[in-house]
Amino acid sequence: MTHETDETYERTERAADMDDDDMSGIHGVISGHATPDEHRPPTARRVVVVAVGAVTAQGDGADELWAGVRSGRTAIGPVRGLPMDGYLTGIGGEVSESRRPAYDYLAAIGGTDREPALDFALAAAEEALAAAGPLDAVPADRWGVAYGTCNGGLRSAEKLLRRTRDGASGADDARHFLLVPPHAAAEALSSAFGFKGPALSVNTACASGAHALAHAVETIRAGRADAMLVGGSDAFTETAFAGFTSLESLSVRPAAPYSKDRDGLSLGEGSGMLVLVEESLARAAGAPILAEILGYGLSADGYHATAPHPEGEGAARAIRGALRTAGLAAEDVGYINGHGTGTPKNDSAESNAVRAALGEAAEKTTLSSTKSMIGHLLGAAGAVEAIVTVLALREQTAPPTANFTELDPKCGLDAVPVTGRPLAMDAALSNNFAFAGANACVAFARPGNPFDEPPAPLDEKVVVTGFGVISAAGSSAGELWETWTSGRALGAEEAGLRVARADFDPAGHITPRERRRMDRLGQLAVAATRSALAHAGLTPDERVGVVLGTGLGPMRSTEEFLLPVLDGDPSHASPAVFPNTVYNAAAGQVAMVVGTKGPTSTATAGHAAGASALTIAHDLLRRGHADAIVVPAAEDLSPGVLAAYRDLPLFSGRPGRAYTLAEGGIALVLERESTARARGARILAEFAGHATASDAVGVGRWDAHGAGVDRAMRGALRQSGVRAEELTGIWANAAGITVADAPEARATGRLAAEADCPVHTPKRTLGEPVGAGAQLSAVLALTGWGSGHPAGPVLINSSSLGGTHISVVLRPASPATEK
């Protein structure tokens, strides 16, 4: 095997093409739609909310949610669906009524054991899309999905692990691991409704739903989609109740946010979904416009794994960012749907943040908590509370904070105690703050609002100025390059699989104090980030953010936390480990240890997670939300992860299985061109463009012809202004998993024939680094330009294990871009 197109991949391509149908129809569909740039007018595209759907403890539907919240009804009571012995509390905002969704996601994997978080999401989505009315002018590949969650399909994992440990697992159990990753729900939603545009999942713990909204708005504004189904979902899990019990954060009574006698939070479950559409298309279709999303702000505390900054510094920056991007003054804000968890530290910190951001206007602004009535829905909270904010604007009503008893001077703002009231307002904010210090604020306005169009965002080039590598090949790009070009295959047999471990000493990157309570995933992310920032010569601050990509997430910490609980009782839950069980814990460690306090997010698109993180960072930078963003992708292969890969029928028992799983952390530093030039940075490449496409054929499945890969690659080329014949290389996703490699081989074979360029397959020798594949290929491509490869545009492919395809175009710096 060499570093050029390997023979195995060529054989896969030839075998795939033996029974290939005529692809002219697919190319006709691809070429028949306008390009992203053709869809984007010179002025900023405005984004409106046309419909909502919800499943919460208030009942089945958004109307039930609003009726309960508006009246101040507390729907927090005894939990019936989980064994509750041993927890600090026995109550929560449990969903007792939920429609069975029409879409049968189990048809693709078999079995009968449903995932409640996915059921909630599908039911809420069905309601929202039905209420949106006909949007026939939006073709399938211009519809996207953005999904936020904290726990993903963790309830399914808990059931599977318990059955396995009890010796009661069945033949279908292994297939249900496909429902566990957060991105499975995004792909199920795409498949359920035939949406073939961008599909992304984000996991920033309790701010996930709000982050999904922010990224969806950016996707529409950038012209990559015309409509997005956006929301979040989480179901009750033993992990969550045991974790918050270990932190002593749960209240034995329904939560009383902002009240002087508040003593903890109440957990909730459910889902909220919103349909976002570009305004002119919504009006042309006659869709009901409920509200406009004017802007948003994201930030990182960089302070503590679970506690907010006491003065709300990071949260205040997110609120200011929302006001700035929305073009709002502090006095324009009539209502804020607060984060309002009911814990002493969170509520006072949020109140401080609101005062810091709004100044004197804060004393005249209402700030109430929906969580007082439905509980804390974790990853779904941002979406459900956005729905309440939208309906509050529509009804000109400030919903109350239930269970409020007495004003706390440490909070002190108008919490709309107990009873809602009429309130004339044109604009409202929704706050969500999370573990690991991830903050989000989204700004909404009523239809026909008096505000001028929000200020036009920046739209400038994004460049790469540094990278860092921690891999099984070594801790430098040179070692990675030498291993690949030599054809030396990495990995050794382990647990029935071939595994390539990253053997690195964290002491060379992280001090003992910094490593305290940092898990291996966090260590890999921090080490790669520090190397990348040093390579870029960049010192992080509040204008430097972090967007992490991870497909597997913190499975080692989750196993360490959960397995003792399953063996015994919740008293075995470790408060030291629990904070590391959220997917964005590693990004939070980067912010805390390294100092990246700008926009933060965590992308979880499975094996395409790193590529998804790059696209999110690119769009944030292009629109001026930060000056620079470091984008690490990190994966840690735990025993449970290896067991799942070994047992999944998706991978096992297939002829020709020849993949190696690899771990490590690889980071890129992206910057706005103007700021990179201003500081005299060495510019390594221009991030010219990207595109994401979904196959929409079901959980764990691909379009056999590679149509989604084709759309992603050609969309990225169009967006970057690069012709196929200009490509000097295609860096393939191929890793030795035949059912995924064959469709890509068909698509890349067609494009490579037009481009007359090689197809590189580095994962064949270096291993499949799960979510870090795009970063791996990017580092090799950039290294190759200085090591004999033609210095020209390259296309980098990444695909999830469920038909989400992302393509990125890098090209050498042009004279206008060079230092």
PDB file of C-alpha atoms in Angstrom, residues 209-422:
ATOM      1  CA  GLY A 209     -31.227  22.879  22.179  1.00  0.00           C
ATOM      2  CA  ALA A 210     -30.185  26.533  22.083  1.00  0.00           C
ATOM      3  CA  HIS A 211     -26.956  25.675  20.267  1.00  0.00           C
ATOM      4  CA  ALA A 212     -28.939  23.675  17.702  1.00  0.00           C
ATOM      5  CA  LEU A 213     -31.044  26.786  17.060  1.00  0.00           C
ATOM      6  CA  ALA A 214     -27.947  28.957  16.661  1.00  0.00           C
ATOM      7  CA  HIS A 215     -26.279  26.591  14.209  1.00  0.00           C
ATOM      8  CA  ALA A 216     -29.502  26.145  12.231  1.00  0.00           C
ATOM      9  CA  VAL A 217     -29.906  29.915  11.899  1.00  0.00           C
ATOM     10  CA  GLU A 218     -26.349  30.136  10.595  1.00  0.00           C
ATOM     11  CA  THR A 219     -27.008  27.321   8.126  1.00  0.00           C
ATOM     12  CA  ILE A 220     -30.003  29.153   6.641  1.00  0.00           C
ATOM     13  CA  ARG A 221     -28.289  32.547   6.638  1.00  0.00           C
ATOM     14  CA  ALA A 222     -25.281  31.064   4.853  1.00  0.00           C
ATOM     15  CA  GLY A 223     -27.582  29.704   2.157  1.00  0.00           C
ATOM     16  CA  ARG A 224     -26.856  26.036   2.849  1.00  0.00           C
ATOM     17  CA  ALA A 225     -30.525  25.300   3.531  1.00  0.00           C
ATOM     18  CA  ASP A 226     -33.849  27.074   3.149  1.00  0.00           C
ATOM     19  CA  ALA A 227     -35.673  25.320   5.991  1.00  0.00           C
ATOM     20  CA  MET A 228     -34.521  23.499   9.104  1.00  0.00           C
ATOM     21  CA  LEU A 229     -36.238  21.193  11.577  1.00  0.00           C
ATOM     22  CA  VAL A 230     -34.578  22.189  14.840  1.00  0.00           C
ATOM     23  CA  GLY A 231     -34.931  21.076  18.418  1.00  0.00           C
ATOM     24  CA  GLY A 232     -33.835  18.798  21.187  1.00  0.00           C
ATOM     25  CA  SER A 233     -34.890  15.791  23.192  1.00  0.00           C
ATOM     26  CA  ASP A 234     -33.932  13.940  26.342  1.00  0.00           C
ATOM     27  CA  ALA A 235     -35.558  11.175  28.366  1.00  0.00           C
ATOM     28  CA  PHE A 236     -35.114  10.292  32.016  1.00  0.00           C
ATOM     29  CA  THR A 237     -32.049   8.151  32.673  1.00  0.00           C
ATOM     30  CA  GLU A 238     -30.643   6.458  35.731  1.00  0.00           C
ATOM     31  CA  THR A 239     -27.373   8.227  34.955  1.00  0.00           C
ATOM     32  CA  ALA A 240     -28.911  11.687  35.255  1.00  0.00           C
ATOM     33  CA  PHE A 241     -30.761  11.008  38.498  1.00  0.00           C
ATOM     34  CA  ALA A 242     -27.722   9.293  40.035  1.00  0.00           C
ATOM     35  CA  GLY A 243     -25.415  12.055  38.826  1.00  0.00           C
ATOM     36  CA  PHE A 244     -27.404  14.969  40.145  1.00  0.00           C
ATOM     37  CA  THR A 245     -27.955  13.025  43.364  1.00  0.00           C
ATOM     38  CA  SER A 246     -24.177  12.672  43.704  1.00  0.00           C
ATOM     39  CA  LEU A 247     -23.840  16.444  43.263  1.00  0.00           C
ATOM     40  CA  GLU A 248     -26.634  17.007  45.836  1.00  0.00           C
ATOM     41  CA  SER A 249     -28.420  19.226  43.303  1.00  0.00           C
ATOM     42  CA  LEU A 250     -31.938  17.744  43.342  1.00  0.00           C
ATOM     43  CA  SER A 251     -34.835  19.191  45.302  1.00  0.00           C
ATOM     44  CA  VAL A 252     -37.390  17.025  47.120  1.00  0.00           C
ATOM     45  CA  ARG A 253     -40.108  19.482  46.047  1.00  0.00           C
ATOM     46  CA  PRO A 254     -40.801  21.119  42.659  1.00  0.00           C
ATOM     47  CA  ALA A 255     -38.013  23.567  41.902  1.00  0.00           C
ATOM     48  CA  ALA A 256     -38.477  27.195  42.966  1.00  0.00           C
ATOM     49  CA  PRO A 257     -36.092  29.182  40.748  1.00  0.00           C
ATOM     50  CA  TYR A 258     -35.002  32.674  41.839  1.00  0.00           C
ATOM     51  CA  SER A 259     -36.838  32.217  45.165  1.00  0.00           C
ATOM     52  CA  LYS A 260     -34.959  32.809  48.418  1.00  0.00           C
ATOM     53  CA  ASP A 261     -35.706  29.309  49.741  1.00  0.00           C
ATOM     54  CA  ARG A 262     -34.758  27.455  46.539  1.00  0.00           C
ATOM     55  CA  ASP A 263     -32.727  24.340  47.236  1.00  0.00           C
ATOM     56  CA  GLY A 264     -32.204  22.487  43.958  1.00  0.00           C
ATOM     57  CA  LEU A 265     -33.511  21.529  40.569  1.00  0.00           C
ATOM     58  CA  SER A 266     -36.190  19.174  39.290  1.00  0.00           C
ATOM     59  CA  LEU A 267     -35.334  16.995  36.311  1.00  0.00           C
ATOM     60  CA  GLY A 268     -37.720  16.804  33.377  1.00  0.00           C
ATOM     61  CA  GLU A 269     -37.980  14.968  30.074  1.00  0.00           C
ATOM     62  CA  GLY A 270     -39.476  15.568  26.664  1.00  0.00           C
ATOM     63  CA  SER A 271     -38.800  17.314  23.377  1.00  0.00           C
ATOM     64  CA  GLY A 272     -39.331  20.581  21.565  1.00  0.00           C
ATOM     65  CA  MET A 273     -39.130  21.072  17.796  1.00  0.00           C
ATOM     66  CA  LEU A 274     -39.289  24.266  15.736  1.00  0.00           C
ATOM     67  CA  VAL A 275     -39.519  24.745  11.980  1.00  0.00           C
ATOM     68  CA  LEU A 276     -37.248  27.558  10.787  1.00  0.00           C
ATOM     69  CA  VAL A 277     -37.615  28.939   7.266  1.00  0.00           C
ATOM     70  CA  GLU A 278     -35.994  31.730   5.275  1.00  0.00           C
ATOM     71  CA  GLU A 279     -38.462  34.604   5.533  1.00  0.00           C
ATOM     72  CA  SER A 280     -39.243  35.251   1.855  1.00  0.00           C
ATOM     73  CA  LEU A 281     -39.939  31.563   1.242  1.00  0.00           C
ATOM     74  CA  ALA A 282     -42.174  31.396   4.301  1.00  0.00           C
ATOM     75  CA  ARG A 283     -44.197  34.384   3.133  1.00  0.00           C
ATOM     76  CA  ALA A 284     -44.468  33.052  -0.412  1.00  0.00           C
ATOM     77  CA  ALA A 285     -45.784  29.750   0.932  1.00  0.00           C
ATOM     78  CA  GLY A 286     -48.271  31.466   3.222  1.00  0.00           C
ATOM     79  CA  ALA A 287     -46.731  29.805   6.255  1.00  0.00           C
ATOM     80  CA  PRO A 288     -47.801  31.133   9.672  1.00  0.00           C
ATOM     81  CA  ILE A 289     -44.932  33.274  10.981  1.00  0.00           C
ATOM     82  CA  LEU A 290     -44.778  33.030  14.764  1.00  0.00           C
ATOM     83  CA  ALA A 291     -41.560  34.935  15.395  1.00  0.00           C
ATOM     84  CA  GLU A 292     -38.248  35.963  13.907  1.00  0.00           C
ATOM     85  CA  ILE A 293     -34.872  34.870  15.245  1.00  0.00           C
ATOM     86  CA  LEU A 294     -32.832  38.050  15.251  1.00  0.00           C
ATOM     87  CA  GLY A 295     -29.531  36.765  16.595  1.00  0.00           C
ATOM     88  CA  TYR A 296     -27.702  34.713  19.189  1.00  0.00           C
ATOM     89  CA  GLY A 297     -24.643  34.721  21.385  1.00  0.00           C
ATOM     90  CA  LEU A 298     -22.386  31.843  22.459  1.00  0.00           C
ATOM     91  CA  SER A 299     -19.545  31.821  24.977  1.00  0.00           C
ATOM     92  CA  ALA A 300     -17.488  29.663  27.321  1.00  0.00           C
ATOM     93  CA  ASP A 301     -17.074  30.348  31.027  1.00  0.00           C
ATOM     94  CA  GLY A 302     -13.700  28.650  31.252  1.00  0.00           C
ATOM     95  CA  TYR A 303     -14.320  28.586  35.003  1.00  0.00           C
ATOM     96  CA  HIS A 304     -15.530  25.256  36.457  1.00  0.00           C
ATOM     97  CA  ALA A 305     -16.809  21.870  35.292  1.00  0.00           C
ATOM     98  CA  THR A 306     -20.267  22.300  36.835  1.00  0.00           C
ATOM     99  CA  ALA A 307     -20.556  25.666  38.622  1.00  0.00           C
ATOM    100  CA  PRO A 308     -21.132  28.923  36.715  1.00  0.00           C
ATOM    101  CA  HIS A 309     -18.904  31.939  37.165  1.00  0.00           C
ATOM    102  CA  PRO A 310     -20.401  33.640  40.269  1.00  0.00           C
ATOM    103  CA  GLU A 311     -20.672  37.011  38.530  1.00  0.00           C
ATOM    104  CA  GLY A 312     -22.025  35.443  35.352  1.00  0.00           C
ATOM    105  CA  GLU A 313     -19.148  36.743  33.226  1.00  0.00           C
ATOM    106  CA  GLY A 314     -19.424  34.129  30.490  1.00  0.00           C
ATOM    107  CA  ALA A 315     -23.218  34.200  30.455  1.00  0.00           C
ATOM    108  CA  ALA A 316     -23.174  37.996  30.181  1.00  0.00           C
ATOM    109  CA  ARG A 317     -20.944  37.743  27.113  1.00  0.00           C
ATOM    110  CA  ALA A 318     -23.455  35.375  25.491  1.00  0.00           C
ATOM    111  CA  ILE A 319     -26.323  37.803  26.226  1.00  0.00           C
ATOM    112  CA  ARG A 320     -24.336  40.733  24.850  1.00  0.00           C
ATOM    113  CA  GLY A 321     -23.551  38.681  21.763  1.00  0.00           C
ATOM    114  CA  ALA A 322     -27.247  38.019  21.188  1.00  0.00           C
ATOM    115  CA  LEU A 323     -28.057  41.727  21.530  1.00  0.00           C
ATOM    116  CA  ARG A 324     -25.220  42.718  19.200  1.00  0.00           C
ATOM    117  CA  THR A 325     -26.059  40.257  16.441  1.00  0.00           C
ATOM    118  CA  ALA A 326     -29.776  41.039  16.750  1.00  0.00           C
ATOM    119  CA  GLY A 327     -29.246  44.791  16.617  1.00  0.00           C
ATOM    120  CA  LEU A 328     -31.126  45.240  19.898  1.00  0.00           C
ATOM    121  CA  ALA A 329     -30.589  47.722  22.682  1.00  0.00           C
ATOM    122  CA  ALA A 330     -30.972  46.531  26.276  1.00  0.00           C
ATOM    123  CA  GLU A 331     -34.217  48.469  26.673  1.00  0.00           C
ATOM    124  CA  ASP A 332     -35.710  46.658  23.658  1.00  0.00           C
ATOM    125  CA  VAL A 333     -35.884  43.399  25.629  1.00  0.00           C
ATOM    126  CA  GLY A 334     -39.259  42.971  27.305  1.00  0.00           C
ATOM    127  CA  TYR A 335     -38.921  39.415  28.582  1.00  0.00           C
ATOM    128  CA  ILE A 336     -36.228  36.817  29.229  1.00  0.00           C
ATOM    129  CA  ASN A 337     -37.010  33.121  29.506  1.00  0.00           C
ATOM    130  CA  GLY A 338     -34.323  32.357  32.052  1.00  0.00           C
ATOM    131  CA  HIS A 339     -32.151  29.328  32.561  1.00  0.00           C
ATOM    132  CA  GLY A 340     -33.616  29.301  36.090  1.00  0.00           C
ATOM    133  CA  THR A 341     -32.691  25.842  37.374  1.00  0.00           C
ATOM    134  CA  GLY A 342     -33.515  26.447  41.037  1.00  0.00           C
ATOM    135  CA  THR A 343     -30.010  25.847  42.368  1.00  0.00           C
ATOM    136  CA  PRO A 344     -28.578  28.634  44.528  1.00  0.00           C
ATOM    137  CA  LYS A 345     -25.438  29.213  42.458  1.00  0.00           C
ATOM    138  CA  ASN A 346     -27.029  29.085  38.995  1.00  0.00           C
ATOM    139  CA  ASP A 347     -29.900  31.470  39.661  1.00  0.00           C
ATOM    140  CA  SER A 348     -27.801  34.170  41.319  1.00  0.00           C
ATOM    141  CA  ALA A 349     -25.107  33.888  38.616  1.00  0.00           C
ATOM    142  CA  GLU A 350     -27.734  34.267  35.881  1.00  0.00           C
ATOM    143  CA  SER A 351     -29.240  37.309  37.601  1.00  0.00           C
ATOM    144  CA  ASN A 352     -25.767  38.860  37.792  1.00  0.00           C
ATOM    145  CA  ALA A 353     -25.233  38.102  34.107  1.00  0.00           C
ATOM    146  CA  VAL A 354     -28.509  39.768  33.102  1.00  0.00           C
ATOM    147  CA  ARG A 355     -27.607  42.889  35.104  1.00  0.00           C
ATOM    148  CA  ALA A 356     -24.116  42.977  33.604  1.00  0.00           C
ATOM    149  CA  ALA A 357     -25.458  42.654  30.047  1.00  0.00           C
ATOM    150  CA  LEU A 358     -28.557  44.867  30.275  1.00  0.00           C
ATOM    151  CA  GLY A 359     -27.393  47.438  32.786  1.00  0.00           C
ATOM    152  CA  GLU A 360     -30.157  49.608  34.245  1.00  0.00           C
ATOM    153  CA  ALA A 361     -32.695  48.089  31.840  1.00  0.00           C
ATOM    154  CA  ALA A 362     -32.450  44.777  33.728  1.00  0.00           C
ATOM    155  CA  GLU A 363     -34.536  46.167  36.589  1.00  0.00           C
ATOM    156  CA  LYS A 364     -37.449  46.682  34.192  1.00  0.00           C
ATOM    157  CA  THR A 365     -37.112  43.313  32.429  1.00  0.00           C
ATOM    158  CA  THR A 366     -39.058  40.214  33.441  1.00  0.00           C
ATOM    159  CA  LEU A 367     -37.050  37.011  33.961  1.00  0.00           C
ATOM    160  CA  SER A 368     -39.032  33.819  34.569  1.00  0.00           C
ATOM    161  CA  SER A 369     -38.283  30.090  34.596  1.00  0.00           C
ATOM    162  CA  THR A 370     -40.177  27.458  32.626  1.00  0.00           C
ATOM    163  CA  LYS A 371     -38.230  24.782  34.521  1.00  0.00           C
ATOM    164  CA  SER A 372     -40.329  25.551  37.600  1.00  0.00           C
ATOM    165  CA  MET A 373     -43.272  23.906  35.820  1.00  0.00           C
ATOM    166  CA  ILE A 374     -41.836  21.095  33.662  1.00  0.00           C
ATOM    167  CA  GLY A 375     -38.434  20.457  35.220  1.00  0.00           C
ATOM    168  CA  HIS A 376     -35.015  20.736  33.618  1.00  0.00           C
ATOM    169  CA  LEU A 377     -35.158  18.951  30.265  1.00  0.00           C
ATOM    170  CA  LEU A 378     -31.349  19.009  29.892  1.00  0.00           C
ATOM    171  CA  GLY A 379     -30.523  18.948  26.166  1.00  0.00           C
ATOM    172  CA  ALA A 380     -34.148  19.665  25.231  1.00  0.00           C
ATOM    173  CA  ALA A 381     -34.452  22.661  27.563  1.00  0.00           C
ATOM    174  CA  GLY A 382     -33.175  25.203  25.034  1.00  0.00           C
ATOM    175  CA  ALA A 383     -35.666  24.094  22.400  1.00  0.00           C
ATOM    176  CA  VAL A 384     -38.703  23.810  24.690  1.00  0.00           C
ATOM    177  CA  GLU A 385     -37.940  27.135  26.352  1.00  0.00           C
ATOM    178  CA  ALA A 386     -37.481  28.747  22.933  1.00  0.00           C
ATOM    179  CA  ILE A 387     -41.010  27.565  22.107  1.00  0.00           C
ATOM    180  CA  VAL A 388     -42.332  29.145  25.301  1.00  0.00           C
ATOM    181  CA  THR A 389     -40.502  32.375  24.394  1.00  0.00           C
ATOM    182  CA  VAL A 390     -42.025  32.386  20.904  1.00  0.00           C
ATOM    183  CA  LEU A 391     -45.528  31.786  22.265  1.00  0.00           C
ATOM    184  CA  ALA A 392     -45.032  34.452  24.943  1.00  0.00           C
ATOM    185  CA  LEU A 393     -44.299  36.935  22.154  1.00  0.00           C
ATOM    186  CA  ARG A 394     -47.318  35.777  20.186  1.00  0.00           C
ATOM    187  CA  GLU A 395     -49.669  36.013  23.165  1.00  0.00           C
ATOM    188  CA  GLN A 396     -47.988  39.135  24.639  1.00  0.00           C
ATOM    189  CA  THR A 397     -47.866  37.350  27.970  1.00  0.00           C
ATOM    190  CA  ALA A 398     -45.032  36.902  30.449  1.00  0.00           C
ATOM    191  CA  PRO A 399     -45.290  33.329  31.797  1.00  0.00           C
ATOM    192  CA  PRO A 400     -44.656  32.943  35.518  1.00  0.00           C
ATOM    193  CA  THR A 401     -42.095  31.312  37.750  1.00  0.00           C
ATOM    194  CA  ALA A 402     -44.109  28.732  39.676  1.00  0.00           C
ATOM    195  CA  ASN A 403     -43.455  27.735  43.296  1.00  0.00           C
ATOM    196  CA  PHE A 404     -41.967  31.169  44.046  1.00  0.00           C
ATOM    197  CA  THR A 405     -42.221  32.156  47.718  1.00  0.00           C
ATOM    198  CA  GLU A 406     -39.882  35.020  48.605  1.00  0.00           C
ATOM    199  CA  LEU A 407     -37.573  37.396  46.767  1.00  0.00           C
ATOM    200  CA  ASP A 408     -33.869  36.587  47.092  1.00  0.00           C
ATOM    201  CA  PRO A 409     -31.679  39.712  47.121  1.00  0.00           C
ATOM    202  CA  LYS A 410     -28.965  37.679  45.361  1.00  0.00           C
ATOM    203  CA  CYS A 411     -31.340  37.409  42.395  1.00  0.00           C
ATOM    204  CA  GLY A 412     -33.678  40.360  42.818  1.00  0.00           C
ATOM    205  CA  LEU A 413     -35.075  40.697  39.294  1.00  0.00           C
ATOM    206  CA  ASP A 414     -38.764  40.443  38.354  1.00  0.00           C
ATOM    207  CA  ALA A 415     -39.339  36.682  38.281  1.00  0.00           C
ATOM    208  CA  VAL A 416     -43.068  36.993  37.469  1.00  0.00           C
ATOM    209  CA  PRO A 417     -43.903  35.083  40.654  1.00  0.00           C
ATOM    210  CA  VAL A 418     -46.613  32.401  40.575  1.00  0.00           C
ATOM    211  CA  THR A 419     -48.982  34.096  38.112  1.00  0.00           C
ATOM    212  CA  GLY A 420     -48.323  35.149  34.529  1.00  0.00           C
ATOM    213  CA  ARG A 421     -49.402  38.553  33.314  1.00  0.00           C
ATOM    214  CA  PRO A 422     -49.999  40.488  30.082  1.00  0.00           C
TER     215      PRO A 422
END
